[in-house]
PDB file of C-alpha atoms in Angstrom:
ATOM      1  CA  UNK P   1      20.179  15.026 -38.048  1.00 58.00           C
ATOM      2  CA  UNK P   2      17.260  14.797 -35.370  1.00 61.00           C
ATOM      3  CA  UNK P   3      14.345  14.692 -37.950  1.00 63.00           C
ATOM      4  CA  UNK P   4      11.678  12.818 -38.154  1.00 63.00           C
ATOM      5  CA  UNK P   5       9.212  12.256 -40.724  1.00 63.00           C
ATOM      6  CA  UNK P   6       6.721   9.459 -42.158  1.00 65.00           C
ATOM      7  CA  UNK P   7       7.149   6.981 -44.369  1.00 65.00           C
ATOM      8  CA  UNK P   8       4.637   7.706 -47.127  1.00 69.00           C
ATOM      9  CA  UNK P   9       6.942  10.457 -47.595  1.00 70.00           C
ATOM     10  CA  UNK P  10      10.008   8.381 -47.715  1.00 67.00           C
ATOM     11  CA  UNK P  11       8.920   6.198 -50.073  1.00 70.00           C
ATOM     12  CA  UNK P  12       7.761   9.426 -52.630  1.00 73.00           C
ATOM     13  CA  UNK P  13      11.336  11.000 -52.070  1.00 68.00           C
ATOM     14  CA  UNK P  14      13.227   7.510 -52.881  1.00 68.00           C
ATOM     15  CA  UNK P  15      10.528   7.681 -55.896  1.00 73.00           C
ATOM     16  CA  UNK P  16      12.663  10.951 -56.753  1.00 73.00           C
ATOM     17  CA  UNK P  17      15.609   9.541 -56.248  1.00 66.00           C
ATOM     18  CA  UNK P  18      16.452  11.189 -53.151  1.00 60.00           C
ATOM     19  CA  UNK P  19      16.565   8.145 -50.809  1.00 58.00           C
ATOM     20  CA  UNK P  20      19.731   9.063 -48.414  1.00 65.00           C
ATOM     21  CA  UNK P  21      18.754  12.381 -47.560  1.00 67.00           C
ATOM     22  CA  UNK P  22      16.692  13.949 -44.791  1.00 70.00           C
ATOM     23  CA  UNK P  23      13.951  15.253 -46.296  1.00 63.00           C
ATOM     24  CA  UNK P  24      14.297  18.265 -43.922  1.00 68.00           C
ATOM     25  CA  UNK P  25      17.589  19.564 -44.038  1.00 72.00           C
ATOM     26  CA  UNK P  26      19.039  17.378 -46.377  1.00 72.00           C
ATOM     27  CA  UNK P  27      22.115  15.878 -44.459  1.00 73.00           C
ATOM     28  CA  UNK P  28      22.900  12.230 -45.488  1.00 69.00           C
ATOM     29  CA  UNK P  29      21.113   9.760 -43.515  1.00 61.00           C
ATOM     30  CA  UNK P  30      22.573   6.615 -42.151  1.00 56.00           C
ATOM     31  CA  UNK P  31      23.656   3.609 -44.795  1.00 56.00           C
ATOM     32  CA  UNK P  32      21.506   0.277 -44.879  1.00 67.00           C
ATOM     33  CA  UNK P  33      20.667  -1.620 -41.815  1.00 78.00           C
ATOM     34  CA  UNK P  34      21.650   1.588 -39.430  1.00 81.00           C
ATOM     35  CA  UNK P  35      19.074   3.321 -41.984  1.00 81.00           C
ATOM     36  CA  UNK P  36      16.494   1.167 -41.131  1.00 86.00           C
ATOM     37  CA  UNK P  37      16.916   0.808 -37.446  1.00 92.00           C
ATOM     38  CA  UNK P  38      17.159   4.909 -37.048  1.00 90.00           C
ATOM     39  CA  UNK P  39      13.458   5.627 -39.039  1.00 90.00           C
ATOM     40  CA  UNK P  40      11.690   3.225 -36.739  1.00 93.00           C
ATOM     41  CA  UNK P  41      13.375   3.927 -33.450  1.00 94.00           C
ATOM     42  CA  UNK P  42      12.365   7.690 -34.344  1.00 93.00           C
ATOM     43  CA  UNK P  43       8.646   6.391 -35.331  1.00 92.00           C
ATOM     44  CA  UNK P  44       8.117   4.228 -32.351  1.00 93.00           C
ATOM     45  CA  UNK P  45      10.139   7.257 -29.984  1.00 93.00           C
ATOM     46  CA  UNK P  46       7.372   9.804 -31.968  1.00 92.00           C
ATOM     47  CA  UNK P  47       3.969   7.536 -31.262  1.00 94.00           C
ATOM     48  CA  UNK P  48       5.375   6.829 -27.614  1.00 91.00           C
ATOM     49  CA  UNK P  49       5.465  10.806 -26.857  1.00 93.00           C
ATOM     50  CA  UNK P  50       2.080  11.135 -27.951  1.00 92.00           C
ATOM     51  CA  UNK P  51       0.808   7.768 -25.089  1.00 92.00           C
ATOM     52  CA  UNK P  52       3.336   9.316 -22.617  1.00 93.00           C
ATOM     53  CA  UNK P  53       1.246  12.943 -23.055  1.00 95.00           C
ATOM     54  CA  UNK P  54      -1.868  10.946 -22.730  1.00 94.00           C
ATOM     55  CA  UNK P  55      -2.703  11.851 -26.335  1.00 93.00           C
ATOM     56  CA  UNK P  56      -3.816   8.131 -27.398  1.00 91.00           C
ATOM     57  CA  UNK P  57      -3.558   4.849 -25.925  1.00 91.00           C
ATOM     58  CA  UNK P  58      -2.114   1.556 -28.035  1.00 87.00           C
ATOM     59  CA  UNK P  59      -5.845   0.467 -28.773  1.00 87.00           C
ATOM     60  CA  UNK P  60      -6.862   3.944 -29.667  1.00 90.00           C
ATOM     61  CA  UNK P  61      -4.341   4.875 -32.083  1.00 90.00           C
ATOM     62  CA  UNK P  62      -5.203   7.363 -34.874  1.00 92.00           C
ATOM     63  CA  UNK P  63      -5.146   5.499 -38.146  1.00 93.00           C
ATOM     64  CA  UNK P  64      -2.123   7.371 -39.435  1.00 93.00           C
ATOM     65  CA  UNK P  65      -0.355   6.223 -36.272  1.00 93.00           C
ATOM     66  CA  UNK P  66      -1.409   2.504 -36.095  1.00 92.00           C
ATOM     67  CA  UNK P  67      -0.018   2.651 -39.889  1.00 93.00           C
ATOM     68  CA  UNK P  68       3.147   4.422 -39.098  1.00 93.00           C
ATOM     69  CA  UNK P  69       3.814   1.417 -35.741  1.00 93.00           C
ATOM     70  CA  UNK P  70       3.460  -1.162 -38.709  1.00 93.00           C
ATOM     71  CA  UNK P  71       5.865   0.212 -41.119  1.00 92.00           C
ATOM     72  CA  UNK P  72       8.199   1.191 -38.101  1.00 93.00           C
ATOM     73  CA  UNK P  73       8.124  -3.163 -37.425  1.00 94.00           C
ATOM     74  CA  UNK P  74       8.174  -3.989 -40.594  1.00 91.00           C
ATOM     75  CA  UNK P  75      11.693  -1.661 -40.704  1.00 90.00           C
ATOM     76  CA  UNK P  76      12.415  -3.306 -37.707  1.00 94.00           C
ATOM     77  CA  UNK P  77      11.761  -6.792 -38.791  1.00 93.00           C
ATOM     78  CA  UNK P  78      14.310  -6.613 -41.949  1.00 86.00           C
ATOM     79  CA  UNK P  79      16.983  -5.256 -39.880  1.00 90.00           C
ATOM     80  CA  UNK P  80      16.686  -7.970 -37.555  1.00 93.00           C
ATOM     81  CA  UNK P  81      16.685 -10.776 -40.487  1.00 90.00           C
ATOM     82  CA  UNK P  82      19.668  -9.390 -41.202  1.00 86.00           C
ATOM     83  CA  UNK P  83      21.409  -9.609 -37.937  1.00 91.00           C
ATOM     84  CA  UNK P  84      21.091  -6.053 -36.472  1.00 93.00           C
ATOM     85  CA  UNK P  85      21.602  -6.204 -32.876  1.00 96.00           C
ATOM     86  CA  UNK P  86      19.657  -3.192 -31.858  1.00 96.00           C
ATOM     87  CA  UNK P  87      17.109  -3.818 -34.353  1.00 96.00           C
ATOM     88  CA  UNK P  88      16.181  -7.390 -32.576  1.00 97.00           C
ATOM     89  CA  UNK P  89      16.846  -6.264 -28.863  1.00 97.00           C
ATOM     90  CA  UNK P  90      14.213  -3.307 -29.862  1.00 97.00           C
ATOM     91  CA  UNK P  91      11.739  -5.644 -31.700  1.00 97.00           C
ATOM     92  CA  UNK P  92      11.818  -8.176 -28.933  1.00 97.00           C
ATOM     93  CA  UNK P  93      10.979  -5.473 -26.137  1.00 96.00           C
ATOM     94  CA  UNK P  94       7.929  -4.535 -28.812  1.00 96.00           C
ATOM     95  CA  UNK P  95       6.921  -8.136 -28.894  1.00 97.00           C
ATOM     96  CA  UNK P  96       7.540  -9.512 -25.241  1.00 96.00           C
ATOM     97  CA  UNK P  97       4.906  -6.193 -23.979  1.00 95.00           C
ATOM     98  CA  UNK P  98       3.051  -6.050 -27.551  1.00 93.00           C
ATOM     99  CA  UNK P  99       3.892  -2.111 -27.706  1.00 91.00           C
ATOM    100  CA  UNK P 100       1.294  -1.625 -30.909  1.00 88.00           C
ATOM    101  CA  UNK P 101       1.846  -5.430 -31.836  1.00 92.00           C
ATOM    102  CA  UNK P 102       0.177  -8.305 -30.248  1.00 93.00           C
ATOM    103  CA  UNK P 103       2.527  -9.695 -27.994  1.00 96.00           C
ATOM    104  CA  UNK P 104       4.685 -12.716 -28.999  1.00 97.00           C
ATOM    105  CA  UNK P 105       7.299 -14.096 -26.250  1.00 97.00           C
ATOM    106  CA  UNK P 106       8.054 -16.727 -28.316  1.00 97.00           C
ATOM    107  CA  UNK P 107       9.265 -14.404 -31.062  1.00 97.00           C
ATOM    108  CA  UNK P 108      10.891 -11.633 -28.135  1.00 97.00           C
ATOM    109  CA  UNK P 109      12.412 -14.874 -26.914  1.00 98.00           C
ATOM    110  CA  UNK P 110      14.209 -15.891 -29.913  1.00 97.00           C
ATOM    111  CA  UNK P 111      14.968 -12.343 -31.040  1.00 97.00           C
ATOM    112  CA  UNK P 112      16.646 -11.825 -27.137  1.00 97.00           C
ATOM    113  CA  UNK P 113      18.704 -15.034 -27.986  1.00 97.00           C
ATOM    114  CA  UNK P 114      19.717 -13.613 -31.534  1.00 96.00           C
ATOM    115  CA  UNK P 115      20.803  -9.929 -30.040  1.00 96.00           C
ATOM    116  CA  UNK P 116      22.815 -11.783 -27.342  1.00 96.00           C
ATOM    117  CA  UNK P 117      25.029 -14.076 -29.126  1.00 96.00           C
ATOM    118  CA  UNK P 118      26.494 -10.864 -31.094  1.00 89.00           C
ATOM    119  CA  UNK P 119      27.309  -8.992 -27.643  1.00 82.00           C
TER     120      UNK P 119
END
């Protein structure tokens, strides 16, 4: 599915044992590392619609949003420790322009160098 939704709310429905299903419509979302990778490419995607309508700026991010960029890298983060290629090509574009992180090109660097060796 398309959806798109927070992850407070994740976290309550995996409380109710409904973890791999859209909260929305229900259809079965993506297994493990895919999983992870999906939920904060949609976060990040969401927050960047709102700078690219001029509704905040990276520094001025609503609280809700700042909090939703940090669980969307922390998603990001364990995908990449586990070798997901999109996961660290994505995370290293967030750190090398610090896109709601403070930028790291040390960190970009190295996760660059991890995405290419697996193609």
């Amino acid at each position: 599915c398309g959806h798109a939704y927070c992850g407070a709310c994740l976290a309550e429905l995996r409380t109710k044992k409904v973890a791999q299903a859209c909260p929305m419509c229900r259809a079965e979302l993506p297994p493990g590392l895919d999983g992870l990778y999906e939920l904060a490419h949609r976060a990040y995607c969401r927050i960047g619609g709102m700078l690219d309508r001029g509704e905040a700026s990276w520094v001025s991010l609503p609280a809700v949003a700042q909090e939703e960029i940090e669980e969307a890298v922390a998603m990001l983060t364990e995908a990449a420790a586990q070798g997901h290629m999109m996961a660290q090509s994505y995370l290293a574009n967030i750190c090398s322009f610090g896109l709601g992180v403070a930028q790291d090109d040390g960190r970009a660097f190295e996760l660059y160098r991890q995405a290419a060796q697996q193609g």
